[in-house]
Amino acid sequence: MVREIHQNSHEPHHKSRIQWVLSTMAGCLLAALPVFGNPEDPSQMPNMFKPQSSPAHAIFHLSLFVLAICAVIFVIVFSLLTYSVIKFRRRANDDGREPPPIYGSNQIELAWTVIPVLIVLVLFLATARVIHGIQQAKKPAEAIEVIAIGHQFWWEFRYPALGVVTANELHVPVSDTSHPTPTFITLLSADTDHSFWVPRLAGKTDLIPNRENHMWIDPDEPGVFIGQCAQYCGTQHAKMLLRVYVDSPDQFKKWVQEQSKPAQVSESAREGRRIFETTACVNCHAVSGTVADGRFGPDLTHLMSRDTIASGAATNTSENLRLWIHNPEAIKPGSLMPAMNLNQQDLDAVTAYLETLR
């Protein structure tokens, strides 16, 4: 009877251990799906194991090299540990006494000191070689220059030579071997620390106040590549997303031409423009050809040419845009954009006006 009670008392604990193991395995599988899965649009998966740019390829190969060395170390150590556990396991005739002390071998101690030092040296040299190759790359005359400015909590992109200013969605041309057109990015911060990271295109590079950092990408395939601010910068750090649109040369040229034009306003949106220009909106946002010339918020000249608003937090639809103007906290709690407290009529008019900014 006592034995049965003892066995039954262990059943819940045994079941909980099984459930924990199963849940852990399921979590590992879910975590691995973005790496090994086959989504509808693979280019939008932020997966460093599928590089599409020279810096990302260099980092990928370095990662495989480091993982291979670590795997060899793991196999050797695990094999020795398994051998020791089996070879020197407790015997039935063991009397429990301590074995006689045997002092170390100079050869063994020298080996386990020199070999790790050599491994660390090899990893250091391999890493330094990749870092030097990426940072010292020469800028060709055909390169596109972009200034990326990190704000709380959005991205500003300026193309000085092209006269284009946009936000959150970076457009670059594809760079093929026959006509390499890399994009060199100057990284600045308007407030606090940020970090520019598009895993499939390049490694992480920080944006630090009062400091100028640089990086470059040369995507070899058109598509949309998702990035993220990888440095905690405040409440909405997790929703400080970015998109890199890699266009064909013709598509990029067309995009530049459209972005260089001033804002077009239809007669039906005149009232919305008047409300926009007479409220605090103009203190933060800019719209070319109007009195709005703010720099604290994104440039809205071609707002409706973007797929998202609020730095990727919501798709750019009429409903989301209206909600974003009315109550930004509903989409992005902790954002620095204030609620404008417009009445329904003025809210509809301003939304209609912003929808004309293409």
Coordinates of C-alpha atoms in Angstrom, one line a residue:
M1 CA 0.0 0.0 0.0
V2 CA 2.8 2.4 1.0
R3 CA 4.6 1.5 -2.3
E4 CA 1.5 2.3 -4.4
I5 CA 1.1 5.7 -2.7
H6 CA 4.8 6.4 -3.3
Q7 CA 4.5 5.5 -6.9
N8 CA 1.3 7.6 -7.4
S9 CA 2.9 10.6 -5.8
H10 CA 5.6 10.6 -8.5
E11 CA 3.2 10.4 -11.4
P12 CA 2.2 14.1 -11.6
H13 CA 5.9 15.1 -11.3
H14 CA 6.8 12.6 -14.1
K15 CA 4.0 13.9 -16.3
S16 CA 5.1 17.6 -15.7
R17 CA 8.6 16.7 -16.8
I18 CA 7.3 15.0 -20.0
Q19 CA 5.2 18.1 -20.7
W20 CA 8.1 20.4 -20.1
V21 CA 10.3 18.4 -22.5
L22 CA 7.6 18.4 -25.2
S23 CA 7.0 22.1 -24.8
T24 CA 10.7 22.8 -25.0
M25 CA 11.0 20.7 -28.2
A26 CA 8.0 22.5 -29.7
G27 CA 9.5 25.9 -28.9
C28 CA 12.8 24.9 -30.6
L29 CA 11.0 23.8 -33.7
L30 CA 9.0 27.0 -33.8
A31 CA 12.2 29.0 -33.4
A32 CA 13.8 27.1 -36.2
L33 CA 11.0 27.6 -38.7
P34 CA 12.1 31.1 -39.8
V35 CA 15.5 29.7 -40.6
F36 CA 14.6 26.5 -42.4
G37 CA 10.9 27.2 -43.3
N38 CA 9.6 28.1 -46.7
P39 CA 7.4 31.2 -46.3
E40 CA 5.4 32.7 -49.1
D41 CA 7.9 35.6 -49.4
P42 CA 11.3 34.3 -48.2
S43 CA 13.0 37.7 -48.9
Q44 CA 11.0 39.2 -46.0
M45 CA 12.4 36.8 -43.4
P46 CA 15.1 38.5 -41.3
N47 CA 17.4 35.4 -41.6
M48 CA 21.2 35.9 -41.4
F49 CA 21.6 32.3 -42.8
K50 CA 20.3 33.4 -46.2
P51 CA 22.6 36.3 -47.2
Q52 CA 21.9 38.5 -50.2
S53 CA 24.7 41.0 -50.0
S54 CA 28.6 40.9 -49.9
P55 CA 28.9 42.0 -46.2
A56 CA 26.2 39.4 -45.2
H57 CA 27.9 36.7 -47.2
A58 CA 31.2 37.4 -45.4
I59 CA 29.5 37.3 -42.0
F60 CA 27.7 34.1 -42.9
H61 CA 30.9 32.3 -43.9
L62 CA 32.6 33.5 -40.8
S63 CA 29.7 32.2 -38.7
L64 CA 29.9 28.8 -40.4
F65 CA 33.7 28.7 -39.7
V66 CA 33.1 29.5 -36.0
L67 CA 30.3 27.1 -35.7
A68 CA 32.4 24.3 -37.2
I69 CA 35.2 24.9 -34.8
C70 CA 32.8 25.0 -31.8
A71 CA 31.1 21.8 -33.1
V72 CA 34.5 20.0 -33.2
I73 CA 35.3 21.1 -29.7
F74 CA 31.9 20.0 -28.5
V75 CA 32.2 16.5 -30.1
I76 CA 35.7 16.0 -28.6
V77 CA 34.7 17.2 -25.1
F78 CA 31.4 15.3 -25.2
S79 CA 33.1 12.1 -26.4
L80 CA 35.8 12.3 -23.6
L81 CA 33.1 13.0 -21.0
T82 CA 31.0 10.0 -22.2
Y83 CA 34.1 7.8 -22.2
S84 CA 35.0 8.9 -18.7
V85 CA 31.5 8.3 -17.4
I86 CA 31.4 4.8 -18.8
K87 CA 35.0 3.8 -18.2
F88 CA 35.2 5.0 -14.6
R89 CA 31.6 4.5 -13.5
R90 CA 31.0 3.2 -10.0
R91 CA 31.7 -0.6 -9.7
A92 CA 29.8 -3.1 -7.7
N93 CA 32.9 -4.0 -5.7
D94 CA 33.9 -0.4 -5.1
D95 CA 34.7 0.2 -1.4
G96 CA 34.1 4.0 -1.6
R97 CA 37.7 5.0 -0.7
E98 CA 39.4 8.0 -2.4
P99 CA 41.8 6.9 -5.2
P100 CA 45.5 7.7 -4.7
P101 CA 46.4 11.2 -5.7
I102 CA 48.2 11.5 -9.0
Y103 CA 49.8 14.8 -9.9
G104 CA 49.4 16.3 -13.4
S105 CA 51.4 15.8 -16.6
N106 CA 53.4 18.7 -18.0
Q107 CA 52.6 17.6 -21.5
I108 CA 48.8 17.5 -20.8
E109 CA 48.8 20.8 -19.1
L110 CA 50.8 22.4 -21.9
A111 CA 48.4 20.9 -24.5
W112 CA 45.3 22.2 -22.8
T113 CA 46.9 25.7 -22.5
V114 CA 48.4 26.0 -26.0
I115 CA 45.5 24.5 -28.0
P116 CA 42.8 26.9 -26.7
V117 CA 45.2 29.9 -27.2
L118 CA 45.7 28.8 -30.8
I119 CA 42.0 28.3 -31.3
V120 CA 41.2 31.8 -30.0
L121 CA 44.0 33.3 -32.1
V122 CA 42.6 31.7 -35.3
L123 CA 39.1 33.0 -34.5
F124 CA 40.5 36.4 -33.8
L125 CA 42.4 36.6 -37.1
A126 CA 39.4 35.3 -39.1
T127 CA 37.1 37.9 -37.5
A128 CA 39.6 40.7 -37.9
R129 CA 40.0 39.8 -41.6
V130 CA 36.2 40.0 -42.2
I131 CA 35.8 43.2 -40.3
H132 CA 38.7 44.8 -42.2
G133 CA 37.4 43.6 -45.5
I134 CA 34.0 45.1 -44.9
Q135 CA 35.0 48.4 -43.3
Q136 CA 37.8 49.2 -45.7
A137 CA 35.8 48.5 -48.9
K138 CA 36.4 51.2 -51.6
K139 CA 33.4 53.3 -52.7
P140 CA 33.0 53.2 -56.5
A141 CA 31.8 56.2 -58.4
E142 CA 28.5 54.6 -59.2
A143 CA 27.7 54.0 -55.5
I144 CA 24.4 55.4 -54.0
E145 CA 24.9 57.5 -50.9
V146 CA 22.3 57.5 -48.2
I147 CA 22.2 59.2 -44.8
A148 CA 20.2 57.2 -42.3
I149 CA 19.2 59.0 -39.1
G150 CA 17.7 57.1 -36.2
H151 CA 14.9 58.8 -34.2
Q152 CA 12.7 57.7 -31.4
F153 CA 11.1 55.6 -32.9
W154 CA 11.5 55.8 -36.7
W155 CA 14.1 56.0 -39.5
E156 CA 14.9 58.9 -41.7
F157 CA 16.6 58.3 -45.0
R158 CA 18.2 61.1 -47.0
Y159 CA 19.8 60.8 -50.5
P160 CA 21.9 64.0 -50.7
A161 CA 22.9 63.5 -54.4
L162 CA 19.4 62.7 -55.5
G163 CA 17.4 65.3 -53.5
V164 CA 15.2 62.6 -51.9
V165 CA 14.0 62.4 -48.3
T166 CA 11.9 59.5 -47.1
A167 CA 11.2 57.5 -43.9
N168 CA 11.3 53.9 -42.7
E169 CA 11.5 52.4 -46.1
L170 CA 14.9 52.5 -47.8
H171 CA 15.0 52.0 -51.5
V172 CA 18.3 50.9 -53.2
P173 CA 19.2 49.5 -56.6
V174 CA 20.2 45.9 -57.1
S175 CA 23.9 45.4 -57.6
D176 CA 24.9 42.8 -60.1
T177 CA 28.4 41.7 -61.0
S178 CA 28.2 43.3 -64.5
H179 CA 27.2 46.6 -63.1
P180 CA 28.0 46.9 -59.3
T181 CA 26.0 49.6 -57.6
P182 CA 26.6 49.3 -53.9
T183 CA 24.8 51.6 -51.4
F184 CA 27.0 53.3 -48.8
I185 CA 25.1 54.4 -45.7
T186 CA 26.1 57.1 -43.2
L187 CA 24.6 56.4 -39.8
L188 CA 23.6 59.2 -37.5
S189 CA 21.4 59.5 -34.4
A190 CA 19.0 62.4 -33.6
D191 CA 18.6 61.4 -29.9
T192 CA 19.9 58.2 -28.3
D193 CA 21.6 55.0 -29.3
H194 CA 20.1 52.9 -32.1
S195 CA 21.4 50.0 -34.2
F196 CA 20.8 49.5 -37.9
W197 CA 20.4 45.8 -38.7
V198 CA 19.1 44.1 -41.8
P199 CA 20.3 40.5 -41.2
R200 CA 20.2 39.3 -44.9
L201 CA 22.1 42.4 -46.1
A202 CA 24.7 43.3 -43.5
G203 CA 25.8 43.1 -39.9
K204 CA 24.6 45.4 -37.1
T205 CA 26.1 48.9 -36.9
D206 CA 25.3 51.3 -34.1
L207 CA 24.0 54.9 -34.5
I208 CA 25.5 57.0 -31.7
P209 CA 24.7 60.6 -30.9
N210 CA 27.5 63.0 -32.0
R211 CA 29.3 60.2 -33.9
E212 CA 29.3 59.2 -37.6
N213 CA 29.3 55.5 -38.5
H214 CA 29.3 53.9 -41.9
M215 CA 28.2 50.7 -43.6
W216 CA 27.5 49.5 -47.1
I217 CA 25.3 46.9 -48.9
D218 CA 25.2 45.5 -52.4
P219 CA 22.1 43.3 -52.7
D220 CA 22.3 40.9 -55.6
E221 CA 18.6 40.1 -55.8
P222 CA 15.5 42.3 -55.9
G223 CA 13.0 42.0 -53.0
V224 CA 12.0 43.4 -49.7
F225 CA 14.3 42.8 -46.8
I226 CA 13.1 43.4 -43.2
G227 CA 15.3 45.1 -40.6
Q228 CA 15.1 46.2 -37.0
C229 CA 16.6 48.6 -34.5
A230 CA 18.9 46.2 -32.6
Q231 CA 19.8 48.6 -29.7
Y232 CA 17.3 49.3 -27.0
C233 CA 16.3 53.0 -27.5
G234 CA 13.2 53.4 -25.4
T235 CA 9.6 52.3 -25.1
Q236 CA 8.9 51.5 -28.7
H237 CA 12.3 50.0 -29.6
A238 CA 10.7 46.7 -30.6
K239 CA 8.5 48.5 -33.1
M240 CA 11.3 50.5 -34.7
L241 CA 11.2 48.4 -37.9
L242 CA 12.6 49.2 -41.3
R243 CA 12.2 47.8 -44.8
V244 CA 14.9 47.8 -47.5
Y245 CA 13.4 47.7 -51.0
V246 CA 15.9 46.4 -53.5
D247 CA 14.7 47.6 -56.9
S248 CA 15.9 46.9 -60.4
P249 CA 17.8 49.9 -61.9
D250 CA 14.8 51.1 -63.9
Q251 CA 12.5 50.8 -60.9
F252 CA 14.9 52.6 -58.7
K253 CA 15.3 55.4 -61.3
K254 CA 11.5 55.7 -61.5
W255 CA 11.2 55.8 -57.7
V256 CA 13.7 58.6 -57.5
Q257 CA 11.9 60.6 -60.1
E258 CA 8.6 60.3 -58.3
Q259 CA 10.1 61.0 -54.9
S260 CA 11.7 64.2 -56.3
K261 CA 8.4 65.7 -57.3
P262 CA 6.6 68.1 -55.0
A263 CA 3.4 67.0 -53.2
Q264 CA 0.3 67.0 -55.4
V265 CA -2.9 68.2 -53.8
S266 CA -6.4 67.8 -55.3
E267 CA -9.1 70.4 -55.0
S268 CA -11.1 68.0 -52.9
A269 CA -8.4 68.0 -50.2
R270 CA -8.0 71.7 -49.8
E271 CA -9.8 71.8 -46.5
G272 CA -7.7 69.0 -45.1
R273 CA -4.5 70.8 -46.2
R274 CA -5.7 74.0 -44.4
I275 CA -6.3 72.1 -41.2
F276 CA -3.0 70.3 -41.5
E277 CA -1.1 73.6 -42.0
T278 CA -2.8 75.4 -39.1
T279 CA -2.2 72.8 -36.5
A280 CA 0.9 71.5 -34.7
C281 CA 1.4 69.0 -37.5
V282 CA 3.7 71.4 -39.4
N283 CA 6.0 71.7 -36.3
C284 CA 7.1 68.0 -36.7
H285 CA 6.4 67.0 -40.3
A286 CA 7.5 68.3 -43.7
V287 CA 5.5 68.4 -47.0
S288 CA 7.4 69.9 -49.9
G289 CA 5.7 72.8 -51.6
T290 CA 3.9 73.8 -48.4
V291 CA 4.6 75.7 -45.2
A292 CA 5.2 72.4 -43.3
D293 CA 9.0 72.0 -42.8
G294 CA 9.3 70.1 -39.5
R295 CA 12.1 67.7 -38.9
F296 CA 11.0 65.9 -35.7
G297 CA 8.7 63.5 -37.5
P298 CA 8.8 61.7 -40.9
D299 CA 8.6 63.7 -44.2
L300 CA 5.1 63.2 -45.5
T301 CA 5.5 64.5 -49.0
H302 CA 5.0 61.0 -50.5
L303 CA 3.4 59.3 -47.5
M304 CA 1.0 57.1 -49.5
S305 CA 3.9 55.7 -51.6
R306 CA 4.9 53.7 -48.5
D307 CA 3.5 50.3 -47.5
T308 CA 3.6 51.0 -43.8
I309 CA 3.2 53.8 -41.2
A310 CA 4.5 54.2 -37.7
S311 CA 7.9 52.7 -38.7
G312 CA 6.3 49.4 -39.8
A313 CA 3.9 49.1 -36.9
A314 CA 0.9 49.1 -39.2
T315 CA 0.0 48.8 -42.8
N316 CA -0.6 52.0 -44.6
T317 CA -4.4 51.9 -45.0
S318 CA -7.0 54.6 -44.7
E319 CA -8.3 53.1 -41.4
N320 CA -4.9 52.8 -39.8
L321 CA -3.9 56.3 -41.0
R322 CA -7.0 57.7 -39.5
L323 CA -6.5 55.9 -36.2
W324 CA -2.8 56.9 -36.2
I325 CA -3.8 60.6 -36.4
H326 CA -6.6 60.3 -33.9
N327 CA -4.8 58.1 -31.3
P328 CA -1.2 57.1 -31.9
E329 CA -1.1 55.2 -28.6
A330 CA -3.6 52.7 -30.1
I331 CA -1.0 51.6 -32.6
K332 CA 2.3 52.4 -30.9
P333 CA 2.1 53.0 -27.1
G334 CA 4.9 55.3 -26.0
S335 CA 5.4 56.9 -29.3
L336 CA 6.4 60.6 -29.3
M337 CA 3.6 61.6 -31.7
P338 CA 0.8 63.4 -29.8
A339 CA -2.9 62.9 -30.3
M340 CA -4.2 65.9 -32.3
N341 CA -7.7 65.8 -30.7
L342 CA -9.5 66.7 -33.9
N343 CA -13.2 66.5 -34.2
Q344 CA -14.6 63.9 -36.6
Q345 CA -15.1 66.3 -39.5
D346 CA -11.5 67.7 -39.3
L347 CA -10.1 64.2 -38.7
D348 CA -11.8 63.0 -41.9
A349 CA -10.5 66.1 -43.8
V350 CA -6.9 65.7 -42.7
T351 CA -7.0 61.9 -43.5
A352 CA -8.3 62.6 -46.9
Y353 CA -5.5 65.2 -47.5
L354 CA -2.8 62.9 -46.4
E355 CA -4.1 60.2 -48.7
T356 CA -3.4 62.5 -51.7
L357 CA 0.3 62.7 -50.8
R358 CA 1.6 60.1 -53.2

